[in-house]
PDB file of C-alpha atoms and ligand atoms in Angstrom:
ATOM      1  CA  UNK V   1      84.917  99.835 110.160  1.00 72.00           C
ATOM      2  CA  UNK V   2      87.246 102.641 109.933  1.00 76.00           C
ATOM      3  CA  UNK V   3      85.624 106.212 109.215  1.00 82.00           C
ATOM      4  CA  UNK V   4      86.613 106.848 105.432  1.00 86.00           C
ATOM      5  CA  UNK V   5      88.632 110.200 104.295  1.00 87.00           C
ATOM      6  CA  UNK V   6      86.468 112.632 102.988  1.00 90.00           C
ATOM      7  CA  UNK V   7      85.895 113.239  99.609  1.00 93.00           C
ATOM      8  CA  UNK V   8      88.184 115.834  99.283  1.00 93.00           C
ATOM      9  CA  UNK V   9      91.240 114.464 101.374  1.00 92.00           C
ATOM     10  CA  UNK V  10      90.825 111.674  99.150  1.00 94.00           C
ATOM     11  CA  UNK V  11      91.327 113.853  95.508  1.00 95.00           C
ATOM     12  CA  UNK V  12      94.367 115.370  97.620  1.00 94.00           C
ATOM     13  CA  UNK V  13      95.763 111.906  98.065  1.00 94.00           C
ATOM     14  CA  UNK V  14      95.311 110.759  95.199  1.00 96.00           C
ATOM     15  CA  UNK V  15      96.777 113.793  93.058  1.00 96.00           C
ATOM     16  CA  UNK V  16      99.811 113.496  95.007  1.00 95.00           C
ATOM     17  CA  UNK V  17      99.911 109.582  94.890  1.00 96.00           C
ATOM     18  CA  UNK V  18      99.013 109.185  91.065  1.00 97.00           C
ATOM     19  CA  UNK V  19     102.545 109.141  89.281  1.00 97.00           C
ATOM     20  CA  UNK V  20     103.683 106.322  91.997  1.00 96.00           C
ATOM     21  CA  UNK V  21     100.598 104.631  92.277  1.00 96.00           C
ATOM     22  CA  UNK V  22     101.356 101.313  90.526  1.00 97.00           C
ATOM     23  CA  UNK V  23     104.665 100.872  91.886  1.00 95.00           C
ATOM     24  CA  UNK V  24     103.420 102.092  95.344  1.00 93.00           C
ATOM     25  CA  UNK V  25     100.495  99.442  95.470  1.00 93.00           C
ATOM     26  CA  UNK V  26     102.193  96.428  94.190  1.00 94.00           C
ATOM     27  CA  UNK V  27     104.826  96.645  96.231  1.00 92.00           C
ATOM     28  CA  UNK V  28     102.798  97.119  99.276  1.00 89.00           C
ATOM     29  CA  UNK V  29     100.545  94.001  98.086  1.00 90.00           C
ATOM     30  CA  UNK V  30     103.114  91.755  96.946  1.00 89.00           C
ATOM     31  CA  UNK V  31     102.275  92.034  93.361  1.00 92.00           C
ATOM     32  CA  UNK V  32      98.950  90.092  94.599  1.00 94.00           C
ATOM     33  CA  UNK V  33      96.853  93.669  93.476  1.00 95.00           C
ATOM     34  CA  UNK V  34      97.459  92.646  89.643  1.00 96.00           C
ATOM     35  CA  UNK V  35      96.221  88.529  90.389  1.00 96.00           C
ATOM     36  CA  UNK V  36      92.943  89.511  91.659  1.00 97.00           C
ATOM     37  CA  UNK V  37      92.967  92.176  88.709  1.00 98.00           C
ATOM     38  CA  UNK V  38      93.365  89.445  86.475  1.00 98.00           C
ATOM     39  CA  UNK V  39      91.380  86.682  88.157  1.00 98.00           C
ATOM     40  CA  UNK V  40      88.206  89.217  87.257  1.00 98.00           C
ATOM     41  CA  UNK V  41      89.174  90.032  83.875  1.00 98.00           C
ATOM     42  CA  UNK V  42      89.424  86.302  83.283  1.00 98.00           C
ATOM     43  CA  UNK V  43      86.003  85.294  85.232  1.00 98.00           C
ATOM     44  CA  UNK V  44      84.133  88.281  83.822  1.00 98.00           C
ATOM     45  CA  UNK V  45      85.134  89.915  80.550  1.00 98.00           C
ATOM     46  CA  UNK V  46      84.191  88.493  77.610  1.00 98.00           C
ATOM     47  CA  UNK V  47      84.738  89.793  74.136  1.00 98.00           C
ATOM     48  CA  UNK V  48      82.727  92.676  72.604  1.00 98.00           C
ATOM     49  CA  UNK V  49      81.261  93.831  75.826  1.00 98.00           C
ATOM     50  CA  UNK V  50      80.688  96.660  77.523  1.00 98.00           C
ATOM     51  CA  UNK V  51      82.578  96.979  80.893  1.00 98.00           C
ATOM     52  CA  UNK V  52      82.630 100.074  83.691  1.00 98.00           C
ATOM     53  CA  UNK V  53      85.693 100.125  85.465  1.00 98.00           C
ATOM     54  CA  UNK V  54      84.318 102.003  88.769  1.00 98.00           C
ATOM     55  CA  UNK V  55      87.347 103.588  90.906  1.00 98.00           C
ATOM     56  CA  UNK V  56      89.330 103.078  87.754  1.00 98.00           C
ATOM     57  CA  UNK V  57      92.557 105.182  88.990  1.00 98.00           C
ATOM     58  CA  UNK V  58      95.560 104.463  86.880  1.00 98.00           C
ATOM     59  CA  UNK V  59      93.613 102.010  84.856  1.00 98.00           C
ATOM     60  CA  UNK V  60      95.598  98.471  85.537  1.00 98.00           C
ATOM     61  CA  UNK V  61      92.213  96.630  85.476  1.00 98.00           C
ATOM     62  CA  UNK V  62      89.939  99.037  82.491  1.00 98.00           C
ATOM     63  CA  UNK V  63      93.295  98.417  80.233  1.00 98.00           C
ATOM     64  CA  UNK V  64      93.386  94.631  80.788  1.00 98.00           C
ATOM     65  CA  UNK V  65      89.717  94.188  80.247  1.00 98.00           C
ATOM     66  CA  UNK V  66      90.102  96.711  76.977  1.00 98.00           C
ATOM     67  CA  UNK V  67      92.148  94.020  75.890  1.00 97.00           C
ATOM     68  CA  UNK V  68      89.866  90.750  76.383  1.00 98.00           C
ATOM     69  CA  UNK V  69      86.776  93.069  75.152  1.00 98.00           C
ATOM     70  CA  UNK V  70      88.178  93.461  71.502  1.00 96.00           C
ATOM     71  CA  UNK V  71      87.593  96.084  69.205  1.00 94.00           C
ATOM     72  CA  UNK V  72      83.596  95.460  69.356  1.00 96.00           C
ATOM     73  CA  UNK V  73      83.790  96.104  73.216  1.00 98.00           C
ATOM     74  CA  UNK V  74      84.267  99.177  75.059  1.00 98.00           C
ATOM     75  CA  UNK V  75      85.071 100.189  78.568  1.00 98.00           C
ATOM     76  CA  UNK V  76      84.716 103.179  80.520  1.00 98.00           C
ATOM     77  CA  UNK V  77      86.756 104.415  83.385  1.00 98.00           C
ATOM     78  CA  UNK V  78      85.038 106.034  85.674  1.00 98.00           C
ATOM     79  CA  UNK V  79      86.939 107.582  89.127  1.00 98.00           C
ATOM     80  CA  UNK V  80      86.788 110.577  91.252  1.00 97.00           C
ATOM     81  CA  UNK V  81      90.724 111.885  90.599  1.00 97.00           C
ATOM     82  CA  UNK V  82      91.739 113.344  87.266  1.00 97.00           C
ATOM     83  CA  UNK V  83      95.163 112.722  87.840  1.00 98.00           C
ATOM     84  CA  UNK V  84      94.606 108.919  88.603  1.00 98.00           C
ATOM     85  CA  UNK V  85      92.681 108.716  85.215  1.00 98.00           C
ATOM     86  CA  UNK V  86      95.594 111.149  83.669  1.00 98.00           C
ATOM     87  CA  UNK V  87      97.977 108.460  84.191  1.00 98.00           C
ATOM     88  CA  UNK V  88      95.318 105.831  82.623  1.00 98.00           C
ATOM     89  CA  UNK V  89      94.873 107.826  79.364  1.00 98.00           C
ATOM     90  CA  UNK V  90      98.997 108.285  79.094  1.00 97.00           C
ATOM     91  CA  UNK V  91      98.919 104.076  79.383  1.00 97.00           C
ATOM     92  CA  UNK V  92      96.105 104.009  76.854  1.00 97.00           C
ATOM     93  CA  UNK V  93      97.691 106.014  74.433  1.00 96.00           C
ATOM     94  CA  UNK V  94     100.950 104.553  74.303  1.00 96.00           C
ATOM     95  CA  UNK V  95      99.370 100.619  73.697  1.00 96.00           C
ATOM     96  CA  UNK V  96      96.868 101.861  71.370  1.00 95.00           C
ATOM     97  CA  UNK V  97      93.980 101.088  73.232  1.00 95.00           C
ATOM     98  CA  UNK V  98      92.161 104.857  73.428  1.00 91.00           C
ATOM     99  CA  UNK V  99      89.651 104.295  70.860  1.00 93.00           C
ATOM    100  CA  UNK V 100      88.045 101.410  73.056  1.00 96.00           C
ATOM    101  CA  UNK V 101      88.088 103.581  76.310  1.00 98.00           C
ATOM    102  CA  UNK V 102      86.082 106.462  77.219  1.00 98.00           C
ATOM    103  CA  UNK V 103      86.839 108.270  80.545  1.00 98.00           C
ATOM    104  CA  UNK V 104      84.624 110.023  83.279  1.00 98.00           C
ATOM    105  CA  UNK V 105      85.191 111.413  86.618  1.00 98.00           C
ATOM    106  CA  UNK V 106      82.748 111.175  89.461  1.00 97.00           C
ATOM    107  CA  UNK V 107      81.416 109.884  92.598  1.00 97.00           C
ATOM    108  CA  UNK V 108      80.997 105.798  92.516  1.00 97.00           C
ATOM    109  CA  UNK V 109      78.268 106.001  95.238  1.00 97.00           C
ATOM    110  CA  UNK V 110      76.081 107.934  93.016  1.00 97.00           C
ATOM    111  CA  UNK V 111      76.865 106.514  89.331  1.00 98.00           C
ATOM    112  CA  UNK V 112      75.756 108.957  86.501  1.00 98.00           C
ATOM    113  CA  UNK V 113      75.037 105.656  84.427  1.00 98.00           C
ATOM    114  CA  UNK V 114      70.994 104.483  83.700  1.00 98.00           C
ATOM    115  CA  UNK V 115      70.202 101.093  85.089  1.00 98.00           C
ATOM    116  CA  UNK V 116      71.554  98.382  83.620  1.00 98.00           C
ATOM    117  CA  UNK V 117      73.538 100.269  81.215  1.00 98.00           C
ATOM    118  CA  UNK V 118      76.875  97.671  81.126  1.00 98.00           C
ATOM    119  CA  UNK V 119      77.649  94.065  80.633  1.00 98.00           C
ATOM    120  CA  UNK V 120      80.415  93.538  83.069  1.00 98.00           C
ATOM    121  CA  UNK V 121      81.309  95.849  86.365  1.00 98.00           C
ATOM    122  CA  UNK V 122      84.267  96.029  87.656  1.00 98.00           C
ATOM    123  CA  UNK V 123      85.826  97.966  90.972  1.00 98.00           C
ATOM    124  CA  UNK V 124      89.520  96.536  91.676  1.00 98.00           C
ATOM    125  CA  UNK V 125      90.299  97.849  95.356  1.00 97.00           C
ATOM    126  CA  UNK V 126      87.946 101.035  95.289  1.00 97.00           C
ATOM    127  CA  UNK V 127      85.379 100.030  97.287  1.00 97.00           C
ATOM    128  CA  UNK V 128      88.058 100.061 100.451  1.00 94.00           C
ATOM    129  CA  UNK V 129      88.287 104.027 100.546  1.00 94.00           C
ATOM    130  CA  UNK V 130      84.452 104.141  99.978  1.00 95.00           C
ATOM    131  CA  UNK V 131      82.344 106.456 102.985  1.00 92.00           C
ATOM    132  CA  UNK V 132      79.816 103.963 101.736  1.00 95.00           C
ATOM    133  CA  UNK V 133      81.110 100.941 100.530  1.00 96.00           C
ATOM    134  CA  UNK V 134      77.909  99.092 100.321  1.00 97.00           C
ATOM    135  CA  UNK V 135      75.995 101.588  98.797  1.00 97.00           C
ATOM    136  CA  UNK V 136      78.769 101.734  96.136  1.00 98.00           C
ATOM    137  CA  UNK V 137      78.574  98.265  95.669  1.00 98.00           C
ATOM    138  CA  UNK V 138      74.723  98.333  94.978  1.00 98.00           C
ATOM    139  CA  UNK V 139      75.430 100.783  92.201  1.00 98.00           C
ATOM    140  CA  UNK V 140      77.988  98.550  90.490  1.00 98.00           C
ATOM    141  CA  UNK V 141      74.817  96.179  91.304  1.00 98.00           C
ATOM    142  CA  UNK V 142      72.243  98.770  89.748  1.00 98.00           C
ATOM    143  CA  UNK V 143      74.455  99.335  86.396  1.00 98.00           C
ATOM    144  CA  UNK V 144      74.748  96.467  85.462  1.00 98.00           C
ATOM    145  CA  UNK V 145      72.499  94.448  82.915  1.00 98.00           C
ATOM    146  CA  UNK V 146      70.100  91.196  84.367  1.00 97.00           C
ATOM    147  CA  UNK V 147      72.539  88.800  83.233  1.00 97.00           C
ATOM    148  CA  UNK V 148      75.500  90.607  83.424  1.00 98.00           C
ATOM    149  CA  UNK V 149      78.447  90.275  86.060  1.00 98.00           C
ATOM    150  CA  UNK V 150      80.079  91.858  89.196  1.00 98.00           C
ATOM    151  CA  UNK V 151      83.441  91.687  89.646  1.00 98.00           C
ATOM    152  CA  UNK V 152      84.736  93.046  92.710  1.00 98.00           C
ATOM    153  CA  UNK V 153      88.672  92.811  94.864  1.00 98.00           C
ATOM    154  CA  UNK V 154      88.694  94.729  98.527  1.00 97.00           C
ATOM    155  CA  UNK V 155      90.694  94.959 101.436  1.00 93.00           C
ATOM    156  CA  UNK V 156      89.212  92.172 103.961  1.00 93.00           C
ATOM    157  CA  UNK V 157      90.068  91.684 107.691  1.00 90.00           C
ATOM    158  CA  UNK V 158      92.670  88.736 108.426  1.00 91.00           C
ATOM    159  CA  UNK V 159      90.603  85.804 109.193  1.00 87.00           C
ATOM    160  CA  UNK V 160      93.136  85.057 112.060  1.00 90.00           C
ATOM    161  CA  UNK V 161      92.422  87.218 115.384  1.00 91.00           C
ATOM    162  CA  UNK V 162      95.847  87.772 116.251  1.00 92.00           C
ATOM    163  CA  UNK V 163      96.357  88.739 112.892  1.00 91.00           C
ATOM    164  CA  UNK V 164      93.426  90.635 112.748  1.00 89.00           C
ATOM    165  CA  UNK V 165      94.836  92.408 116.080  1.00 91.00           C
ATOM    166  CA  UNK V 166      98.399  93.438 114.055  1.00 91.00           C
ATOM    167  CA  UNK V 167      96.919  94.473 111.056  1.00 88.00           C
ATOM    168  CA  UNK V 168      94.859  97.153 112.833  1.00 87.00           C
ATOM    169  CA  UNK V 169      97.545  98.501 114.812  1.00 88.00           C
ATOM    170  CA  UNK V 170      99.824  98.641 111.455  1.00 87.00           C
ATOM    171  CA  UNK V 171      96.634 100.418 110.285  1.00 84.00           C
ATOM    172  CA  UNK V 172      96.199 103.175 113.258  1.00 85.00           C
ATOM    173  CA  UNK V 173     100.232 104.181 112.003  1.00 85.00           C
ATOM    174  CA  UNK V 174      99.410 103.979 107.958  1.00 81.00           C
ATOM    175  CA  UNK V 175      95.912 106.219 108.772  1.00 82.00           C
ATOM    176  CA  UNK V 176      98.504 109.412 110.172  1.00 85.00           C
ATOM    177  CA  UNK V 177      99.917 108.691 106.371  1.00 83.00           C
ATOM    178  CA  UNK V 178      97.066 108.908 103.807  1.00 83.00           C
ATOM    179  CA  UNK V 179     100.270 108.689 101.005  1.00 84.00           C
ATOM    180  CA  UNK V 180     100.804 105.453 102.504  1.00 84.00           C
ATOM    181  CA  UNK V 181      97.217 104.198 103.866  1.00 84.00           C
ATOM    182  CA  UNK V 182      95.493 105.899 100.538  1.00 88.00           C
ATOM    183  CA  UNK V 183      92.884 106.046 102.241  1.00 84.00           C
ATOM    184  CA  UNK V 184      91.745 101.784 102.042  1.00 87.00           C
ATOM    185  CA  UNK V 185      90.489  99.780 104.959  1.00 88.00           C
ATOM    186  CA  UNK V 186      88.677  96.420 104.740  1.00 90.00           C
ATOM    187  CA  UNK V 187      85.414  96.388 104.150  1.00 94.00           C
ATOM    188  CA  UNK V 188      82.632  93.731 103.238  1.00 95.00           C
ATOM    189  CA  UNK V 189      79.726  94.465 100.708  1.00 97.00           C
ATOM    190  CA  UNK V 190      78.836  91.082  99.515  1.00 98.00           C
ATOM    191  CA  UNK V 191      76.101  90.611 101.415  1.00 97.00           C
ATOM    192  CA  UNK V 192      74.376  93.505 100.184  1.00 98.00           C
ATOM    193  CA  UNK V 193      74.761  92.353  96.871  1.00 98.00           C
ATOM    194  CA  UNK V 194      73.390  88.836  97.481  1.00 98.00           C
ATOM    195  CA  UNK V 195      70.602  90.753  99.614  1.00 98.00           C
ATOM    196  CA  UNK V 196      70.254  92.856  96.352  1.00 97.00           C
ATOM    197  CA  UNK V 197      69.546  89.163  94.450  1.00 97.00           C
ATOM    198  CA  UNK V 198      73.354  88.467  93.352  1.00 97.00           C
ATOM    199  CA  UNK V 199      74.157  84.813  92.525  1.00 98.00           C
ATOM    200  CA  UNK V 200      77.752  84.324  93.825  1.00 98.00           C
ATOM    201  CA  UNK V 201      80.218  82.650  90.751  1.00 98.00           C
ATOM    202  CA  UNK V 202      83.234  82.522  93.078  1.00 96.00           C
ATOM    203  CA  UNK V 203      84.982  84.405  95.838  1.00 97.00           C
ATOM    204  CA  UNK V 204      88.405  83.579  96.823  1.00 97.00           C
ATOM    205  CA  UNK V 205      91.165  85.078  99.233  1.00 95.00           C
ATOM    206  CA  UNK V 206      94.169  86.312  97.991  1.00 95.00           C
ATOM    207  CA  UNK V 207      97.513  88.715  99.445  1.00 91.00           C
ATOM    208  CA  UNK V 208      99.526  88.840 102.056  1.00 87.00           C
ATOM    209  CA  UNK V 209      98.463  87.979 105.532  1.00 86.00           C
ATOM    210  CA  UNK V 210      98.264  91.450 107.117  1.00 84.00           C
ATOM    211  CA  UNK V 211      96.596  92.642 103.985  1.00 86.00           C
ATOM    212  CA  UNK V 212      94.370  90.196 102.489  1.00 93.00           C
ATOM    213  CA  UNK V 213      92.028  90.615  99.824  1.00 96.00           C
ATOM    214  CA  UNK V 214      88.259  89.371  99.104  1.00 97.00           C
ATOM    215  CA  UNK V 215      88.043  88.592  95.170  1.00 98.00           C
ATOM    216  CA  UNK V 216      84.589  87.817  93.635  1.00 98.00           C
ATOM    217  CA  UNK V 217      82.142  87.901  90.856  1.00 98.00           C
ATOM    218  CA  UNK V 218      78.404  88.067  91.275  1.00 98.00           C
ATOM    219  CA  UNK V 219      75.799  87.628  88.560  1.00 98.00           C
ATOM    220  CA  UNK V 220      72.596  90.046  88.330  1.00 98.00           C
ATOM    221  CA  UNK V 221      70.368  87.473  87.315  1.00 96.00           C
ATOM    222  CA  UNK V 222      68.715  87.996  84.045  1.00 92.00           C
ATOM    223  CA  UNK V 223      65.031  89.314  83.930  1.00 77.00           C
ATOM    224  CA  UNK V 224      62.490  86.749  83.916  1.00 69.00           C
ATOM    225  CA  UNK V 225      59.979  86.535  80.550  1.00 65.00           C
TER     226      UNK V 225
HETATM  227  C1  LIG B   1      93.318 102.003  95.731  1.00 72.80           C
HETATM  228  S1  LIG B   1      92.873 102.877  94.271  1.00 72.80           S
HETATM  229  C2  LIG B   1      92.397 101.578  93.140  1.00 72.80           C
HETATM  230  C3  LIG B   1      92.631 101.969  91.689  1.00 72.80           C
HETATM  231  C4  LIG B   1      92.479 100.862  90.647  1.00 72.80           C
HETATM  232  N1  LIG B   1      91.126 100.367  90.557  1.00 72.80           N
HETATM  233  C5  LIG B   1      93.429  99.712  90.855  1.00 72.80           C
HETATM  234  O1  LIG B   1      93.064  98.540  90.617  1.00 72.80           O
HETATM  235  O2  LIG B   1      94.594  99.960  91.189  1.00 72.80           O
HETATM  236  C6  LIG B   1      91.310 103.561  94.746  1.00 72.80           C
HETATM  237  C7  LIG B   1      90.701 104.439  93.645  1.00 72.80           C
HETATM  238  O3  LIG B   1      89.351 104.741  94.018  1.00 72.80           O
HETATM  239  C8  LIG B   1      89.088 106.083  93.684  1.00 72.80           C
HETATM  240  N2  LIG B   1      87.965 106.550  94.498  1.00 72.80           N
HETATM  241  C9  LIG B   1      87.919 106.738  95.837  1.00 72.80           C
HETATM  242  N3  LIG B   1      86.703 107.164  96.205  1.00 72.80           N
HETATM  243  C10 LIG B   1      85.957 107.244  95.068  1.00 72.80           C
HETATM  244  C11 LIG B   1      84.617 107.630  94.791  1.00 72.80           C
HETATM  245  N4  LIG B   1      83.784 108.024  95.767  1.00 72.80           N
HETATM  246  N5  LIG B   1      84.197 107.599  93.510  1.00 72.80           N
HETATM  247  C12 LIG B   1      85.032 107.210  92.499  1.00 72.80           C
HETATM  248  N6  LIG B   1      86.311 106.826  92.703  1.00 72.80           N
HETATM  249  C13 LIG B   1      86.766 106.845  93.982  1.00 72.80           C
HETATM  250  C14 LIG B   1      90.394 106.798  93.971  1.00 72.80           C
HETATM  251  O4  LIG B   1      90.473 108.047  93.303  1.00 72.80           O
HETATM  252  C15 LIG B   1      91.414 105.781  93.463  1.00 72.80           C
HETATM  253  O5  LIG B   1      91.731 105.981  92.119  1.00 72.80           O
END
């Protein structure tokens, strides 16, 4: 796996990406970034509960599930760039939705959240510019309630090797260009999180073939009597 930008690198790409973000991303997935964001929000959010949208940026997936969660529910954005989450509480404002939403900024690898503290996790291709991608993914694990779901989309290797071999070279030109890279590479973290005791509801490929994605939902299983 590729060595990740440091944290700081990663704020600077970030601030400079955030106004283009959405436009940036979908057209570089071929609008496939917004079906896995929806294939979660479908599988996982239910209404009334309480969702953390880890790596939230511009807040495409916390908005949709502040939607399905209702005025009982409530969601909190959580991501390391203020000016990703800027963007989120402009979109928030201007459908309404702020009084369900509450915003925080921070490191995903070390969640300022107690245990099992949220019904539903989500993390909709954050994991990718991780250092630690599986130790992120074990604190979506850790948040979450026994019972309640992980809901996860990431940058995954092409299954095909020639594939494989063309998507890295595209890669080695989009690293020189963190604008264009931002900083994602494919990782793989389920397997810590069935380690961890996750039972797997579905996982499903999606995107284009240089740039596929890994879309899944675990369940923590709920504490025994
Ligand atoms: C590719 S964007 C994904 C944003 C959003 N979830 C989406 O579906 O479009 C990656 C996001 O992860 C955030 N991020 C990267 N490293 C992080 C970390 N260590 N802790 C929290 N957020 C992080 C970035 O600031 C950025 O907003």
């Amino acid at each position: 796996m590729r060595q990740a930008l440091g944290i700081d690198s990663l704020i600077g790409v970030y601030a400079r990406l955030a106004q283009r973000y959405d436009w940036q991303h979908r057209l570089l997935t071929a609008a496939a970034d917004q079906r896995g964001r929806a294939l979660l929000v479908e599988a996982a959010v239910r209404a009334g509960d309480r969702v953390l949208d880890c790596g939230a940026g511009t807040g495409s997936t916390g908005l949709m599930a502040a939607r399905k969660v209702g005025a009982r529910g409530k969601v909190t954005l959580f991501d390391l760039s203020d000016d990703m989450l800027d963007v989120a509480r402009d979109k928030a404002e201007t459908e309404g939705l702020d009084e369900r939403l509450e915003f925080r900024t921070g490191d995903m690898v070390q969640l300022p959240f107690a245990d099992a503290s949220f019904d539903v996790v989500l993390s909709t291709y954050s994991l990718c510019p991780l250092y630690d991608p599986a130790r992120g993914a074990l604190e979506l694990y850790r948040v979450a309630r026994p019972g309640g779901k992980i809901g996860c989309a990431h940058s995954a290797a092409p299954a095909h090797a020639f594939t494989r071999w063309l998507a890295d070279r595209v890669e080695d030109i989009a690293w020189r260009l963190p604008w264009l890279s931002m900083g994602c590479r494919a990782v793989e973290v389920l397997p810590a999180l069935e380690q961890a005791g996750g039972q797997v509801l579905f996982v499903k490929r999606i995107g284009v073939p240089l740039w596929p994605f890994v879309v899944f939902v675990v369940e923590k299983p709920a504490a025994r009597a």
